[in-house]
Structures are given as structure tokens and as C-alpha cells.
N, CA and C of each residue as an Amber inpcrd file, in Angstrom:
protein
   264
 -20.5390000 -28.1400000 -18.6600000 -21.1770000 -27.5810000 -19.8400000
 -21.6980000 -28.7250000 -20.7000000 -22.9770000 -28.9710000 -20.6910000
 -23.6490000 -29.9800000 -21.4980000 -23.1210000 -31.3800000 -21.2350000
 -22.4730000 -31.6210000 -20.1150000 -21.9670000 -32.9360000 -19.7830000
 -20.7780000 -33.3560000 -20.6290000 -20.0840000 -32.3880000 -21.2190000
 -18.9300000 -32.6930000 -22.0570000 -17.6790000 -32.3440000 -21.2680000
 -16.8550000 -33.3450000 -21.0380000 -15.6350000 -33.1330000 -20.2820000
 -14.4290000 -33.0090000 -21.1910000 -13.2730000 -32.9230000 -20.5810000
 -12.0240000 -32.7720000 -21.3160000 -11.7380000 -33.9610000 -22.2420000
 -11.9670000 -35.2050000 -21.8210000 -11.7130000 -36.3200000 -22.7460000
 -12.6010000 -36.2720000 -23.9950000 -13.8650000 -35.8940000 -23.8190000
 -14.7670000 -35.8230000 -24.9690000 -14.3440000 -34.7230000 -25.9370000
 -13.9240000 -33.5820000 -25.3870000 -13.4610000 -32.4860000 -26.2400000
 -12.2100000 -32.9130000 -27.0010000 -11.3260000 -33.6460000 -26.3420000
 -10.1250000 -34.1450000 -27.0100000 -10.4550000 -35.0720000 -28.1610000
 -11.4170000 -35.9610000 -27.9570000 -11.8230000 -36.8790000 -29.0270000
 -12.4340000 -36.1020000 -30.1890000 -13.2620000 -35.1070000 -29.8870000
 -13.8800000 -34.2920000 -30.9430000 -12.8060000 -33.5700000 -31.7470000
 -11.8090000 -32.9920000 -31.0580000 -10.7300000 -32.2990000 -31.7640000
  -9.9020000 -33.2590000 -32.6090000  -9.6600000 -34.4520000 -32.1010000
  -8.9010000 -35.4480000 -32.8560000  -9.6480000 -35.8700000 -34.1120000
 -10.9440000 -36.1320000 -33.9870000 -11.7600000 -36.5050000 -35.1500000
 -11.8090000 -35.3530000 -36.1460000 -11.9510000 -34.1300000 -35.6530000
 -11.9780000 -32.9680000 -36.5430000 -10.6550000 -32.8220000 -37.2790000
  -9.5390000 -33.0610000 -36.6000000  -8.2310000 -32.9610000 -37.2480000
  -8.0730000 -34.0140000 -38.3300000  -8.6030000 -35.2040000 -38.1000000
  -8.5000000 -36.2730000 -39.0950000  -9.3960000 -35.9770000 -40.2890000
 -10.6250000 -35.5340000 -40.0350000 -11.5760000 -35.2900000 -41.1210000
 -11.2010000 -34.0420000 -41.9150000 -10.9200000 -32.9480000 -41.2280000
 -10.6610000 -31.6810000 -41.9060000  -9.2170000 -31.5420000 -42.3580000
  -8.3440000 -32.1890000 -41.6890000  -6.9300000 -32.0360000 -41.9880000
  -6.3390000 -30.9370000 -41.1310000  -5.0940000 -31.0990000 -40.7510000
  -4.4800000 -30.1260000 -39.8540000  -4.3050000 -28.7370000 -40.4800000
  -4.2610000 -28.6540000 -41.8000000  -4.0690000 -27.3490000 -42.4280000
  -5.3590000 -26.5220000 -42.4490000  -6.5130000 -27.1520000 -42.5080000
  -7.7870000 -26.4160000 -42.5350000  -8.4120000 -26.2540000 -41.1460000
  -7.9320000 -26.9810000 -40.1710000  -8.5070000 -26.9340000 -38.8260000
  -8.4500000 -25.5370000 -38.1930000  -7.3420000 -24.7960000 -38.2790000
  -7.3300000 -23.4460000 -37.6880000  -8.3690000 -22.5070000 -38.3080000
  -8.5900000 -22.6240000 -39.6150000  -9.5980000 -21.7760000 -40.2650000
 -10.9940000 -22.0840000 -39.7320000 -11.3100000 -23.3620000 -39.5970000
 -12.6260000 -23.7450000 -39.0790000 -12.7790000 -23.3490000 -37.6090000
 -11.7110000 -23.4540000 -36.8380000 -11.7690000 -23.0420000 -35.4360000
 -12.0020000 -21.5340000 -35.3370000 -11.3530000 -20.7680000 -36.2020000
 -11.5490000 -19.3180000 -36.2180000 -12.9880000 -18.9810000 -36.5800000
 -13.5330000 -19.6570000 -37.5850000 -14.9250000 -19.4220000 -37.9890000
 -15.8900000 -19.7900000 -36.8600000 -15.6120000 -20.8790000 -36.1690000
 -16.4720000 -21.2910000 -35.0520000 -16.4190000 -20.2510000 -33.9340000
 -15.2370000 -19.7210000 -33.6520000 -15.1090000 -18.6780000 -32.6370000
 -15.8640000 -17.4180000 -33.0140000 -15.7830000 -17.0220000 -34.2820000
 -16.5220000 -15.8440000 -34.7480000 -18.0250000 -16.0690000 -34.6400000
 -18.4710000 -17.2720000 -34.9780000 -19.8950000 -17.5780000 -34.9020000
 -20.3830000 -17.5290000 -33.4480000 -19.5980000 -18.0500000 -32.5320000
 -19.9730000 -18.0230000 -31.1140000 -20.0320000 -16.5860000 -30.6100000
 -19.0460000 -15.7540000 -30.9930000 -19.0730000 -14.3440000 -30.5920000
 -20.2980000 -13.6380000 -31.1460000 -20.6420000 -13.9160000 -32.4010000
 -21.8160000 -13.3000000 -33.0170000 -23.0860000 -13.7290000 -32.2980000
 -23.2100000 -15.0110000 -31.9860000 -24.3930000 -15.5020000 -31.2750000
 -24.5020000 -14.8900000 -29.8820000 -23.3800000 -14.7380000 -29.1890000
 -23.4080000 -14.1010000 -27.8670000 -23.8370000 -12.6430000 -27.9790000
 -23.3320000 -11.9490000 -29.0080000 -23.7010000 -10.5520000 -29.2110000
 -25.1940000 -10.4250000 -29.5040000 -25.7210000 -11.3170000 -30.3340000
 -27.1530000 -11.3080000 -30.6520000 -27.9740000 -11.5850000 -29.3960000
 -27.5380000 -12.5540000 -28.5970000 -28.2580000 -12.9010000 -27.3770000
 -28.2650000 -11.7260000 -26.4010000 -27.1320000 -11.0670000 -26.2210000
 -27.0450000  -9.9170000 -25.3210000 -27.9140000  -8.7730000 -25.8320000
 -27.8970000  -8.5360000 -27.1340000 -28.7140000  -7.4750000 -27.7250000
 -30.1960000  -7.7580000 -27.5220000 -30.5940000  -9.0050000 -27.7000000
 -31.9910000  -9.3850000 -27.5120000 -32.4100000  -9.2030000 -26.0560000
 -31.5480000  -9.5950000 -25.1220000 -31.8490000  -9.4030000 -23.7020000
 -32.0070000  -7.9230000 -23.3780000 -31.0910000  -7.1000000 -23.8800000
 -31.1620000  -5.6600000 -23.6110000 -32.4280000  -5.0540000 -24.1950000
 -32.7840000  -5.4480000 -25.4230000 -34.0070000  -4.9370000 -26.0500000
 -35.2410000  -5.3550000 -25.2570000 -35.2640000  -6.5950000 -24.8100000
 -36.4020000  -7.0970000 -24.0510000 -36.5500000  -6.3540000 -22.7250000
 -35.4400000  -6.1560000 -22.0260000 -35.4950000  -5.4230000 -20.7570000
 -35.9080000  -3.9700000 -20.9750000 -35.4560000  -3.3610000 -22.0740000
 -35.8440000  -1.9810000 -22.3660000 -37.3340000  -1.9020000 -22.6860000
 -37.8620000  -2.8910000 -23.3970000 -39.2820000  -2.8970000 -23.7520000
 -40.1760000  -3.1770000 -22.5460000 -39.7140000  -4.0180000 -21.6290000
 -40.5270000  -4.3750000 -20.4690000 -40.5790000  -3.2620000 -19.4350000
 -39.5600000  -2.4450000 -19.3870000 -39.5550000  -1.3330000 -18.4510000
 -38.7350000  -1.6190000 -17.2140000 -38.5760000  -0.6010000 -16.3720000
 -37.6940000  -0.7340000 -15.2040000 -38.2120000  -1.6910000 -14.1340000
 -39.5280000  -1.9230000 -14.0780000 -40.0450000  -2.8110000 -13.0250000
 -39.6250000  -4.2650000 -13.2300000 -39.1710000  -4.6090000 -14.4220000
 -38.7460000  -5.9840000 -14.6830000 -37.2350000  -6.1570000 -14.5940000
 -36.5030000  -5.0940000 -14.2500000 -35.0460000  -5.1930000 -14.1600000
 -34.6060000  -6.1540000 -13.0660000 -35.3690000  -6.2140000 -11.9820000
 -34.9860000  -7.0610000 -10.8590000 -35.7330000  -8.3910000 -10.8530000
 -36.3930000  -8.7170000 -11.9350000 -37.1420000  -9.9670000 -12.0310000
 -36.1800000 -11.1450000 -12.0930000 -36.3800000 -12.0770000 -11.2170000
 -35.5850000 -13.2960000 -11.2080000 -36.4580000 -14.4330000 -11.7270000
 -36.0150000 -15.0760000 -12.8010000 -36.8040000 -16.1700000 -13.3600000
 -36.8930000 -17.3480000 -12.3960000 -35.9140000 -17.4810000 -11.5290000
 -35.9680000 -18.5790000 -10.5570000 -37.1250000 -18.3890000  -9.5770000
 -37.5740000 -17.1390000  -9.3890000 -38.7300000 -16.8980000  -8.5180000
 -40.0200000 -17.4100000  -9.1430000 -40.0340000 -17.5940000 -10.4530000
 -41.2350000 -18.0400000 -11.1530000 -41.2640000 -19.5510000 -11.3710000
 -40.2650000 -20.2470000 -10.8660000 -40.1950000 -21.6940000 -11.0220000
 -41.2940000 -22.3450000 -10.1850000 -42.1850000 -23.1210000 -10.8030000
 -43.2940000 -23.7250000 -10.0540000 -42.8190000 -24.6210000  -8.9100000
 -41.7270000 -25.3210000  -9.1140000 -41.2260000 -26.1980000  -8.0510000
 -40.7810000 -25.3860000  -6.8430000 -40.1230000 -24.2420000  -7.1070000
 -39.6730000 -23.3950000  -6.0020000 -40.8610000 -22.7820000  -5.2710000
 -41.8940000 -22.3890000  -6.0120000 -43.0860000 -21.8220000  -5.3770000
 -43.7650000 -22.8410000  -4.4710000 -43.9020000 -24.0610000  -4.9540000
 -44.5310000 -25.1160000  -4.1530000 -43.6880000 -25.4010000  -2.9180000
 -42.3740000 -25.5170000  -3.1130000 -41.4770000 -25.7810000  -1.9980000
 -41.5810000 -24.6660000  -0.9540000 -41.6360000 -23.4150000  -1.4240000
 -41.7200000 -22.2780000  -0.5090000 -43.0100000 -22.3370000   0.3020000
 -44.1250000 -22.6330000  -0.3430000 -45.4060000 -22.6470000   0.3590000
 -45.5590000 -23.8660000   1.2650000 -44.9250000 -24.9580000   0.9220000
 -44.9790000 -26.1310000   1.7890000 -44.1380000 -25.8980000   3.0390000
 -42.9690000 -25.3010000   2.8670000 -42.0740000 -25.0880000   4.0000000
 -42.4510000 -23.8710000   4.8330000 -43.2850000 -22.9850000   4.2850000
 -43.6890000 -21.7770000   5.0040000 -44.6470000 -22.1520000   6.1320000
 -44.4070000 -21.5860000   7.3050000 -45.3000000 -21.8850000   8.4240000
 -46.6120000 -21.1300000   8.2460000 -47.7120000 -21.6460000   8.7860000
 -49.0180000 -20.9910000   8.6180000 -49.0520000 -19.5740000   9.1750000
 -48.2610000 -19.2760000  10.2110000 -48.2500000 -17.9320000  10.7830000
 -47.6430000 -16.9170000   9.8250000 -46.7420000 -17.3800000   8.9400000
 -46.0610000 -16.4800000   8.0150000 -46.8950000 -16.1560000   6.7870000
 -47.9160000 -16.9400000   6.5140000 -48.6800000 -16.7390000   5.2840000
 -49.5540000 -15.4920000   5.3890000 -49.7870000 -14.7970000   4.2740000
 -50.6200000 -13.5910000   4.2940000 -52.0640000 -13.8820000   4.6910000
 -52.5840000 -15.0740000   4.3900000 -53.9620000 -15.4240000   4.7250000
 -54.1560000 -15.5410000   6.2390000 -53.1290000 -15.9580000   6.9400000
 -53.2400000 -16.1440000   8.3850000 -53.2830000 -14.8060000   9.1130000
 -52.6900000 -13.7810000   8.5330000 -52.6720000 -12.4600000   9.1630000
 -53.9920000 -11.7330000   9.0040000 -54.7590000 -12.0690000   8.0040000
 -56.0180000 -11.3440000   7.7310000 -57.1180000 -11.7300000   8.6870000
């Protein structure tokens, strides 16, 4: 997750404990957790609204299929017999 490992998280928590103090740290952690839950709820709501607005034909849309690198790779590796132009 963002290249942050366990040692980095430990250092961040240690610095936060020193700056905020051990008595205020649980309150800030609770607020951070609530903020993350709220952001996740907003993100999920936005996704649901977008899918509802786009209609059922976009339910199975995979964004990875629209990646230009994947499209180029697919067409380079595809044999000429498999292409739609070769069948016509």
C-alpha cells in the first residue's frame, strides 16, 4: 500500500505519539478511522451512482481492457489469422 511497510508505520505512530501525546492519540486515531470510513462510503456511493447512470451495458466494463498498453500488447501478440481484418 503506497510503498509503506511496517517499519514506516511504526515510525509514523511513534512520531504521532510524541507530537500529540499519548492521551490525545486515541481520539485522533478514532477521528482518522471515521474519516476513512466516510471517504469509503462516499467512494462506493459515487461508483454506484455512476454505474446506475451509465446503464446495464457498462456493468461488465473492465477498465483494464481500455489500457492502451494492453491493447497494443494484444494486437502485437495476436496472430494475423486471428484478426478481424484477415477474415474479411
